[in-house]
PDB file of C-alpha atoms in Angstrom:
ATOM      1  CA  MET A   2       0.000   0.000   0.000  1.00  0.00           C
ATOM      2  CA  GLU A   3       1.414   3.390  -0.948  1.00  0.00           C
ATOM      3  CA  THR A   4       2.603   5.941   1.599  1.00  0.00           C
ATOM      4  CA  ASN A   5      -0.406   8.285   1.401  1.00  0.00           C
ATOM      5  CA  GLU A   6      -2.852   5.425   1.973  1.00  0.00           C
ATOM      6  CA  GLN A   7      -0.834   4.181   4.956  1.00  0.00           C
ATOM      7  CA  LEU A   8      -0.732   7.685   6.431  1.00  0.00           C
ATOM      8  CA  LYS A   9      -4.482   8.027   5.995  1.00  0.00           C
ATOM      9  CA  ILE A  10      -5.034   4.817   7.986  1.00  0.00           C
ATOM     10  CA  ILE A  11      -2.463   5.705  10.653  1.00  0.00           C
ATOM     11  CA  LYS A  12      -3.907   9.217  11.105  1.00  0.00           C
ATOM     12  CA  ARG A  13      -7.454   7.922  11.555  1.00  0.00           C
ATOM     13  CA  GLY A  14      -8.314   8.296  15.233  1.00  0.00           C
ATOM     14  CA  SER A  15      -5.038  10.070  16.047  1.00  0.00           C
ATOM     15  CA  ALA A  16      -5.192  13.458  17.724  1.00  0.00           C
ATOM     16  CA  GLU A  17      -1.702  14.409  16.598  1.00  0.00           C
ATOM     17  CA  ILE A  18       1.238  12.888  14.772  1.00  0.00           C
ATOM     18  CA  ILE A  19       4.458  14.501  15.826  1.00  0.00           C
ATOM     19  CA  SER A  20       6.466  15.115  12.699  1.00  0.00           C
ATOM     20  CA  GLU A  21       4.141  13.780  10.060  1.00  0.00           C
ATOM     21  CA  ASP A  22       6.824  14.575   7.478  1.00  0.00           C
ATOM     22  CA  GLU A  23       9.275  12.289   9.264  1.00  0.00           C
ATOM     23  CA  LEU A  24       6.691   9.504   9.419  1.00  0.00           C
ATOM     24  CA  ARG A  25       6.048   9.943   5.692  1.00  0.00           C
ATOM     25  CA  GLN A  26       9.793   9.669   5.010  1.00  0.00           C
ATOM     26  CA  ARG A  27      10.069   6.557   7.153  1.00  0.00           C
ATOM     27  CA  ILE A  28       7.163   4.890   5.380  1.00  0.00           C
ATOM     28  CA  ASP A  29       8.713   5.837   2.019  1.00  0.00           C
ATOM     29  CA  SER A  30      11.981   4.232   3.133  1.00  0.00           C
ATOM     30  CA  THR A  31      10.201   0.936   3.826  1.00  0.00           C
ATOM     31  CA  PHE A  32       9.539   0.620   0.101  1.00  0.00           C
ATOM     32  CA  LYS A  33      13.077   1.556  -0.935  1.00  0.00           C
ATOM     33  CA  GLU A  34      14.772  -0.648   1.665  1.00  0.00           C
ATOM     34  CA  LYS A  35      12.165  -3.440   1.514  1.00  0.00           C
ATOM     35  CA  ARG A  36      11.818  -3.589   5.280  1.00  0.00           C
ATOM     36  CA  PRO A  37       8.935  -2.747   7.623  1.00  0.00           C
ATOM     37  CA  LEU A  38       8.817  -0.029  10.227  1.00  0.00           C
ATOM     38  CA  ARG A  39       9.501  -1.270  13.763  1.00  0.00           C
ATOM     39  CA  ILE A  40       6.808   0.094  16.075  1.00  0.00           C
ATOM     40  CA  LYS A  41       7.449  -0.287  19.801  1.00  0.00           C
ATOM     41  CA  ALA A  42       5.073   0.131  22.732  1.00  0.00           C
ATOM     42  CA  GLY A  43       5.671  -0.751  26.360  1.00  0.00           C
ATOM     43  CA  PHE A  44       3.307  -1.879  29.094  1.00  0.00           C
ATOM     44  CA  ASP A  45       4.200  -2.420  32.757  1.00  0.00           C
ATOM     45  CA  PRO A  46       2.422  -5.493  34.166  1.00  0.00           C
ATOM     46  CA  THR A  47       1.358  -3.933  37.479  1.00  0.00           C
ATOM     47  CA  ALA A  48      -2.055  -5.621  37.519  1.00  0.00           C
ATOM     48  CA  SER A  49      -3.568  -8.731  35.991  1.00  0.00           C
ATOM     49  CA  ASP A  50      -5.611  -6.925  33.355  1.00  0.00           C
ATOM     50  CA  LEU A  51      -4.945  -4.384  30.686  1.00  0.00           C
ATOM     51  CA  HIS A  52      -7.498  -1.579  30.890  1.00  0.00           C
ATOM     52  CA  LEU A  53      -9.724   0.007  28.290  1.00  0.00           C
ATOM     53  CA  GLY A  54      -7.235   2.804  27.649  1.00  0.00           C
ATOM     54  CA  HIS A  55      -4.657   0.241  26.530  1.00  0.00           C
ATOM     55  CA  THR A  56      -6.971  -0.979  23.784  1.00  0.00           C
ATOM     56  CA  VAL A  57      -6.725   2.348  21.950  1.00  0.00           C
ATOM     57  CA  LEU A  58      -2.982   1.873  21.502  1.00  0.00           C
ATOM     58  CA  LEU A  59      -3.329  -1.860  20.826  1.00  0.00           C
ATOM     59  CA  ARG A  60      -5.804  -1.196  18.014  1.00  0.00           C
ATOM     60  CA  LYS A  61      -3.406   1.349  16.487  1.00  0.00           C
ATOM     61  CA  LEU A  62      -0.612  -1.227  16.748  1.00  0.00           C
ATOM     62  CA  ARG A  63      -2.845  -3.699  14.926  1.00  0.00           C
ATOM     63  CA  GLN A  64      -3.253  -1.181  12.116  1.00  0.00           C
ATOM     64  CA  PHE A  65       0.530  -1.066  11.779  1.00  0.00           C
ATOM     65  CA  GLN A  66       0.609  -4.880  11.683  1.00  0.00           C
ATOM     66  CA  ASP A  67      -2.085  -4.935   9.010  1.00  0.00           C
ATOM     67  CA  LEU A  68       0.020  -2.495   6.973  1.00  0.00           C
ATOM     68  CA  GLY A  69       2.903  -4.982   7.102  1.00  0.00           C
ATOM     69  CA  HIS A  70       4.993  -3.350   9.816  1.00  0.00           C
ATOM     70  CA  GLN A  71       6.700  -5.079  12.757  1.00  0.00           C
ATOM     71  CA  VAL A  72       5.198  -4.414  16.191  1.00  0.00           C
ATOM     72  CA  ILE A  73       7.325  -4.919  19.296  1.00  0.00           C
ATOM     73  CA  PHE A  74       5.323  -5.361  22.497  1.00  0.00           C
ATOM     74  CA  ILE A  75       7.595  -4.437  25.404  1.00  0.00           C
ATOM     75  CA  ILE A  76       6.643  -5.931  28.744  1.00  0.00           C
ATOM     76  CA  GLY A  77       8.052  -3.674  31.446  1.00  0.00           C
ATOM     77  CA  ASP A  78       8.822  -6.419  33.932  1.00  0.00           C
ATOM     78  CA  PHE A  79      11.829  -4.544  35.340  1.00  0.00           C
ATOM     79  CA  THR A  80       9.991  -1.243  35.718  1.00  0.00           C
ATOM     80  CA  ALA A  81       6.941  -2.997  37.186  1.00  0.00           C
ATOM     81  CA  ARG A  82       9.078  -4.603  39.890  1.00  0.00           C
ATOM     82  CA  ILE A  83      10.737  -1.384  41.001  1.00  0.00           C
ATOM     83  CA  GLY A  84       7.490   0.577  41.088  1.00  0.00           C
ATOM     84  CA  ASP A  85       8.407   3.105  38.373  1.00  0.00           C
ATOM     85  CA  PRO A  86       6.522   6.306  39.277  1.00  0.00           C
ATOM     86  CA  SER A  87       6.560   7.802  35.760  1.00  0.00           C
ATOM     87  CA  GLY A  88       3.484   9.958  35.293  1.00  0.00           C
ATOM     88  CA  ARG A  89       2.303   9.439  38.871  1.00  0.00           C
ATOM     89  CA  SER A  90       2.470  11.524  42.021  1.00  0.00           C
ATOM     90  CA  GLN A  91       3.077   8.468  44.222  1.00  0.00           C
ATOM     91  CA  LEU A  92       5.276   5.408  43.997  1.00  0.00           C
ATOM     92  CA  ARG A  93       3.639   2.209  42.868  1.00  0.00           C
ATOM     93  CA  ARG A  94       3.723  -0.643  45.313  1.00  0.00           C
ATOM     94  CA  PRO A  95       6.660  -2.977  44.615  1.00  0.00           C
ATOM     95  CA  LEU A  96       5.715  -6.369  43.167  1.00  0.00           C
ATOM     96  CA  THR A  97       7.438  -9.715  43.447  1.00  0.00           C
ATOM     97  CA  LYS A  98       9.089 -11.235  40.416  1.00  0.00           C
ATOM     98  CA  GLN A  99       6.434 -13.964  40.344  1.00  0.00           C
ATOM     99  CA  GLN A 100       3.558 -11.458  40.464  1.00  0.00           C
ATOM    100  CA  VAL A 101       5.045  -9.571  37.536  1.00  0.00           C
ATOM    101  CA  LEU A 102       5.572 -12.774  35.528  1.00  0.00           C
ATOM    102  CA  ASP A 103       1.998 -13.872  36.242  1.00  0.00           C
ATOM    103  CA  TYR A 104       0.640 -10.486  35.150  1.00  0.00           C
ATOM    104  CA  ALA A 105       2.857 -10.546  32.050  1.00  0.00           C
ATOM    105  CA  GLN A 106       1.360 -13.895  31.076  1.00  0.00           C
ATOM    106  CA  THR A 107      -2.165 -12.491  31.298  1.00  0.00           C
ATOM    107  CA  TYR A 108      -1.054  -9.504  29.191  1.00  0.00           C
ATOM    108  CA  LYS A 109       0.134 -11.864  26.461  1.00  0.00           C
ATOM    109  CA  GLN A 110      -3.216 -13.648  26.474  1.00  0.00           C
ATOM    110  CA  GLN A 111      -5.123 -10.374  26.344  1.00  0.00           C
ATOM    111  CA  VAL A 112      -3.116  -8.739  23.547  1.00  0.00           C
ATOM    112  CA  ALA A 113      -3.569 -11.875  21.434  1.00  0.00           C
ATOM    113  CA  LYS A 114      -7.236 -10.879  21.154  1.00  0.00           C
ATOM    114  CA  ILE A 115      -6.267  -7.692  19.297  1.00  0.00           C
ATOM    115  CA  LEU A 116      -2.781  -8.175  17.874  1.00  0.00           C
ATOM    116  CA  ASP A 117      -1.637 -10.925  15.528  1.00  0.00           C
ATOM    117  CA  ILE A 118       0.463 -12.864  18.020  1.00  0.00           C
ATOM    118  CA  ASP A 119       2.251 -14.781  15.246  1.00  0.00           C
ATOM    119  CA  ARG A 120       3.626 -11.514  13.864  1.00  0.00           C
ATOM    120  CA  LEU A 121       4.286  -9.919  17.254  1.00  0.00           C
ATOM    121  CA  GLU A 122       7.711  -9.603  18.822  1.00  0.00           C
ATOM    122  CA  ILE A 123       7.496  -9.678  22.627  1.00  0.00           C
ATOM    123  CA  VAL A 124      10.429  -8.293  24.607  1.00  0.00           C
ATOM    124  CA  PHE A 125      10.920  -8.028  28.378  1.00  0.00           C
ATOM    125  CA  ASN A 126      12.685  -4.815  29.393  1.00  0.00           C
ATOM    126  CA  SER A 127      14.621  -6.700  32.090  1.00  0.00           C
ATOM    127  CA  SER A 128      16.707  -8.124  29.235  1.00  0.00           C
ATOM    128  CA  TRP A 129      18.243  -4.649  28.807  1.00  0.00           C
ATOM    129  CA  PHE A 130      19.637  -4.492  32.345  1.00  0.00           C
TER     130      PHE A 130
END
């Protein structure tokens, strides 16, 4: 699918695309270099269920998959364990390694209802540390 059609789909439901020109260039490069975009999104497994707000991003990620791009689902197991306070006024309660792994497993099951799990790359952020 050509760049303008992809942009039309990606922009649908988006409030703002920061640097639309850069996104256009990156999509153009996928044709020249014969490789997909790599779209990454991270989720900290701090509870057993993803919430409704997550589905907005997951559906957008599915659009990227349907356009032939590679989606990387980052499970923030390291940040979930340390109680990363990003975007919050209070620290999150620390979780055990087993709690985080259990929650991560439920996340995988839940995202499989929206994303094509066979084309999804799942990465744990603890592998970076």
